[in-house]
DNA sequence: CACCAGGCAAGTA
DNA sequence: TACTTGCATGGT
């Protein structure tokens, strides 16, 4: 399976190129984005983050000082603004109260310990915690989301129970714990799904379908993909 | 008009 | 444990 996943990764990378995830200039911006993008399109999240930047609110102290109601108004475009405002405040409160408001103070913690800490925070579940660990804190944790599961199911790569932990284990038990690999792989799967694997069962137009189903090897089908993508 | 988008928590059985 | 529901904007 390592070889198979390796082939898939290489094929996706050749097709899409590096994704340069996560978009965000600072670690706090990545963390804020991870919370705001819960069940929400990234486009709407960008608007909310732009608002925060314009008001100089992408700062732990500033967010901690701001009221829930005020923050909700600023992040309105990202949807679920009342719950997300509460969730952002929850994270910032922990950082402020327990880590002197400095994200760098999280660096001394082990990954497993840090994951437990994040999961105890109101509004941070499995995917958000792992997105923060991987994309903001550079820890080798594989992020699972709806796309990841759809990708595995559509291409017949996985037959587990589909729970978050089981899907995550599937990747982490078959791949070396490399932060860049996990970063790029997840982003590439998202890219593939957003363009081709939009539903279950597999989209027939997926350029990698035959490769993934084992009928072919190498990068067949990629040329078509590149043509469509460059246009 | 309906449906979806890089989830999570709280409630129910 | 395994479902169901509320949360809400903006794009297709």
Coordinates of C-alpha atoms (C1' of nucleotides) in Angstrom, one line a residue:
Chain A
X1 CA 0.0 0.0 0.0
X2 CA 2.9 2.3 0.6
X3 CA 4.0 1.9 -3.0
X4 CA 0.4 2.5 -4.2
X5 CA 0.0 5.6 -2.1
X6 CA 3.3 6.8 -3.2
X7 CA 2.3 6.4 -6.9
X8 CA -0.9 8.2 -6.3
X9 CA 0.9 11.1 -4.5
X10 CA 3.4 11.4 -7.4
X11 CA 0.6 11.3 -9.9
X12 CA -1.4 14.0 -8.1
X13 CA 1.7 16.1 -7.6
X14 CA 2.6 15.9 -11.3
X15 CA -1.0 16.8 -12.2
X16 CA -1.5 19.8 -9.9
X17 CA 1.9 20.8 -8.8
X18 CA 2.6 22.0 -5.2
X19 CA -0.5 23.4 -3.5
X20 CA 1.4 25.7 -1.1
X21 CA -1.0 25.0 1.7
X22 CA -2.0 26.5 4.1
X23 CA -2.6 30.0 2.7
X24 CA -1.8 32.4 5.6
X25 CA 1.0 34.7 6.5
X26 CA 1.2 33.8 10.2
X27 CA 0.4 30.7 12.3
X28 CA -2.4 32.6 13.9
X29 CA -4.0 33.3 10.6
X30 CA -3.8 29.6 9.7
X31 CA -5.4 28.6 13.0
X32 CA -8.2 31.2 12.6
X33 CA -8.8 30.0 9.1
X34 CA -9.0 26.4 10.3
X35 CA -11.9 27.4 12.6
X36 CA -13.6 29.6 10.2
X37 CA -13.6 27.1 7.4
X38 CA -15.7 24.5 9.3
X39 CA -18.4 23.4 6.9
X40 CA -17.8 26.6 4.9
X41 CA -16.3 27.4 1.5
X42 CA -12.8 28.9 1.7
X43 CA -14.0 31.8 -0.4
X44 CA -16.2 33.0 2.4
X45 CA -13.4 32.5 4.9
X46 CA -11.1 34.7 2.9
X47 CA -13.6 37.6 3.2
X48 CA -13.8 37.2 7.0
X49 CA -10.0 37.0 7.3
X50 CA -9.7 40.1 5.1
X51 CA -12.0 41.9 7.5
X52 CA -9.9 40.8 10.5
X53 CA -6.7 42.0 8.8
X54 CA -8.2 45.3 7.8
X55 CA -9.0 46.0 11.5
X56 CA -5.7 44.6 12.7
X57 CA -7.5 41.9 14.6
X58 CA -5.3 39.0 13.6
X59 CA -3.6 39.2 16.9
X60 CA -4.0 37.1 20.0
X61 CA -4.3 40.1 22.4
X62 CA -6.7 42.0 20.1
X63 CA -8.9 38.9 19.7
X64 CA -8.9 38.3 23.4
X65 CA -9.9 41.8 24.1
X66 CA -12.7 41.9 21.6
X67 CA -16.2 40.9 22.6
X68 CA -17.9 37.9 21.2
X69 CA -20.6 40.1 19.6
X70 CA -18.1 42.4 18.0
X71 CA -16.0 39.6 16.6
X72 CA -19.1 37.9 15.2
X73 CA -19.8 41.0 13.1
X74 CA -16.3 41.0 11.7
X75 CA -16.3 37.4 10.6
X76 CA -19.9 37.5 9.4
X77 CA -19.1 36.4 5.8
X78 CA -17.8 33.1 6.9
X79 CA -21.2 32.0 8.2
X80 CA -22.1 30.4 11.5
X81 CA -20.6 33.6 12.9
X82 CA -22.0 33.4 16.4
X83 CA -20.6 29.9 17.1
X84 CA -17.4 30.6 15.3
X85 CA -16.8 33.8 17.2
X86 CA -17.3 31.8 20.4
X87 CA -14.9 29.2 19.1
X88 CA -12.2 31.7 18.2
X89 CA -12.5 33.3 21.6
X90 CA -12.2 29.9 23.3
X91 CA -8.9 29.1 21.5
X92 CA -7.5 32.6 22.1
X93 CA -8.5 32.4 25.8
X94 CA -6.5 29.2 26.3
X95 CA -3.5 30.7 24.5
X96 CA -3.8 33.9 26.5
X97 CA -4.4 32.2 29.9
X98 CA -2.1 29.2 29.7
X99 CA 0.6 30.2 27.2
X100 CA 1.1 33.9 27.7
X101 CA -0.7 34.5 24.4
X102 CA 2.3 33.2 22.4
X103 CA 1.8 30.5 19.8
X104 CA 5.5 29.7 20.0
X105 CA 4.9 28.5 23.6
X106 CA 3.0 25.6 22.1
X107 CA 6.2 24.4 20.4
X108 CA 7.6 22.7 23.5
X109 CA 4.7 20.3 23.7
X110 CA 4.7 16.9 22.2
X111 CA 2.3 16.3 19.3
X112 CA 0.0 13.9 21.1
X113 CA -0.1 16.2 24.1
X114 CA -0.9 19.2 21.9
X115 CA -3.6 17.3 20.1
X116 CA -5.3 16.5 23.4
X117 CA -5.1 20.1 24.4
X118 CA -6.6 21.3 21.2
X119 CA -9.5 18.8 21.4
X120 CA -10.4 20.0 24.9
X121 CA -11.0 23.5 23.5
X122 CA -14.7 24.2 22.7
X123 CA -15.2 24.2 19.0
X124 CA -12.1 22.3 18.0
X125 CA -12.8 18.8 16.8
X126 CA -10.7 16.2 15.1
X127 CA -10.3 17.9 11.7
X128 CA -9.7 21.3 13.1
X129 CA -7.2 20.1 15.6
X130 CA -5.2 18.2 13.0
X131 CA -5.4 21.1 10.5
X132 CA -3.9 23.3 13.2
X133 CA -1.2 20.7 14.1
X134 CA -0.2 20.1 10.5
X135 CA -0.6 23.4 8.8
X136 CA 0.0 25.9 11.6
X137 CA 2.4 24.0 13.9
X138 CA 4.1 21.7 11.3
X139 CA 3.5 18.5 13.1
X140 CA 3.3 15.2 11.0
X141 CA -0.4 14.5 11.4
X142 CA -2.6 13.5 8.5
X143 CA -5.7 15.6 8.2
X144 CA -8.9 13.7 7.4
X145 CA -12.0 15.4 5.9
X146 CA -15.0 14.7 3.8
X147 CA -12.8 14.8 0.7
X148 CA -10.3 12.4 2.1
X149 CA -13.0 9.8 2.8
X150 CA -14.7 10.4 -0.6
X151 CA -11.4 9.9 -2.3
X152 CA -10.6 6.6 -0.6
X153 CA -14.1 5.2 -1.2
X154 CA -14.4 6.4 -4.8
X155 CA -11.1 4.7 -5.7
X156 CA -11.6 1.5 -3.6
X157 CA -8.5 2.1 -1.6
X158 CA -10.0 1.6 1.8
X159 CA -12.5 -0.7 3.5
X160 CA -12.4 0.4 7.1
X161 CA -15.3 1.7 9.3
X162 CA -14.9 5.2 8.0
X163 CA -14.4 6.8 11.4
X164 CA -12.1 9.7 11.6
X165 CA -9.4 7.9 13.6
X166 CA -9.6 4.8 11.4
X167 CA -9.1 6.8 8.2
X168 CA -6.3 8.8 9.7
X169 CA -4.6 5.6 10.8
X170 CA -4.9 4.2 7.3
X171 CA -2.7 7.0 6.0
X172 CA -0.4 7.2 9.0
X173 CA 0.3 3.5 9.2
X174 CA 1.2 3.3 5.5
X175 CA 3.2 6.5 5.1
X176 CA 6.3 7.8 6.8
X177 CA 5.5 10.6 9.3
X178 CA 6.7 13.4 7.1
X179 CA 5.2 16.9 7.6
X180 CA 5.6 18.0 4.0
X181 CA 4.2 14.7 2.6
X182 CA 1.1 14.9 4.8
X183 CA 0.7 18.6 4.0
X184 CA 0.9 18.2 0.2
X185 CA -1.0 14.9 0.1
X186 CA -4.0 16.2 1.9
X187 CA -4.0 19.4 -0.2
X188 CA -3.8 17.4 -3.4
X189 CA -6.7 15.2 -2.5
X190 CA -8.8 18.3 -1.8
X191 CA -7.8 19.7 -5.2
X192 CA -8.7 16.4 -7.0
X193 CA -12.0 16.2 -5.3
X194 CA -13.0 19.8 -5.8
X195 CA -12.4 19.3 -9.6
X196 CA -13.4 15.7 -10.2
X197 CA -14.5 13.5 -7.3
X198 CA -17.4 15.7 -6.4
X199 CA -19.7 12.8 -5.4
X200 CA -19.8 9.2 -4.4
X201 CA -19.5 6.9 -6.3
X202 CA -16.4 8.0 -8.3
X203 CA -16.7 10.6 -11.0
X204 CA -16.1 9.0 -14.3
X205 CA -14.1 12.0 -15.5
X206 CA -11.5 11.6 -12.8
X207 CA -8.2 11.5 -14.7
X208 CA -6.6 9.3 -12.2
X209 CA -9.4 6.8 -11.9
X210 CA -7.7 4.0 -13.8
X211 CA -4.4 4.5 -12.1
X212 CA -6.0 4.4 -8.7
X213 CA -8.0 1.3 -9.6
X214 CA -4.9 -0.5 -10.5
X215 CA -5.6 -1.0 -14.2
X216 CA -2.6 1.1 -15.1
X217 CA 0.5 2.4 -13.6
X218 CA 2.4 5.6 -13.9
X219 CA 0.9 8.9 -14.9
X220 CA -1.5 7.9 -17.7
X221 CA -4.4 10.3 -17.9
X222 CA -2.5 13.2 -16.5
X223 CA -2.0 14.8 -19.9
X224 CA -5.8 15.2 -20.3
X225 CA -6.0 16.6 -16.8
X226 CA -3.3 19.1 -17.4
X227 CA -4.9 20.2 -20.6
X228 CA -8.2 20.9 -18.8
X229 CA -6.5 22.6 -15.9
X230 CA -4.3 24.9 -17.9
X231 CA -7.2 26.1 -20.0
Chain B
dC1 C1' -35.9 26.8 -6.2
dA2 C1' -32.6 23.3 -4.0
dC3 C1' -28.1 22.0 -2.6
dC4 C1' -23.4 22.4 -1.1
dA5 C1' -19.1 24.1 1.3
dG6 C1' -11.8 22.0 3.8
dG7 C1' -17.3 20.7 11.3
dC8 C1' -18.7 20.7 15.8
dA9 C1' -21.5 20.3 19.9
dA10 C1' -25.6 19.2 22.2
dG11 C1' -29.6 16.5 22.4
dT12 C1' -32.0 12.0 21.9
dA13 C1' -32.7 6.9 22.1
Chain C
dT1 C1' -22.6 4.1 20.6
dA2 C1' -25.2 6.0 16.7
dC3 C1' -28.0 9.0 14.8
dT4 C1' -30.3 14.0 14.4
dT5 C1' -30.4 19.0 14.6
dG6 C1' -28.9 23.9 14.9
dC7 C1' -25.7 27.0 13.3
dA8 C1' -25.8 31.0 8.4
dT9 C1' -23.4 33.0 4.5
dG10 C1' -22.5 32.9 -0.4
dG11 C1' -21.9 30.4 -4.8
dT12 C1' -23.8 27.3 -8.4

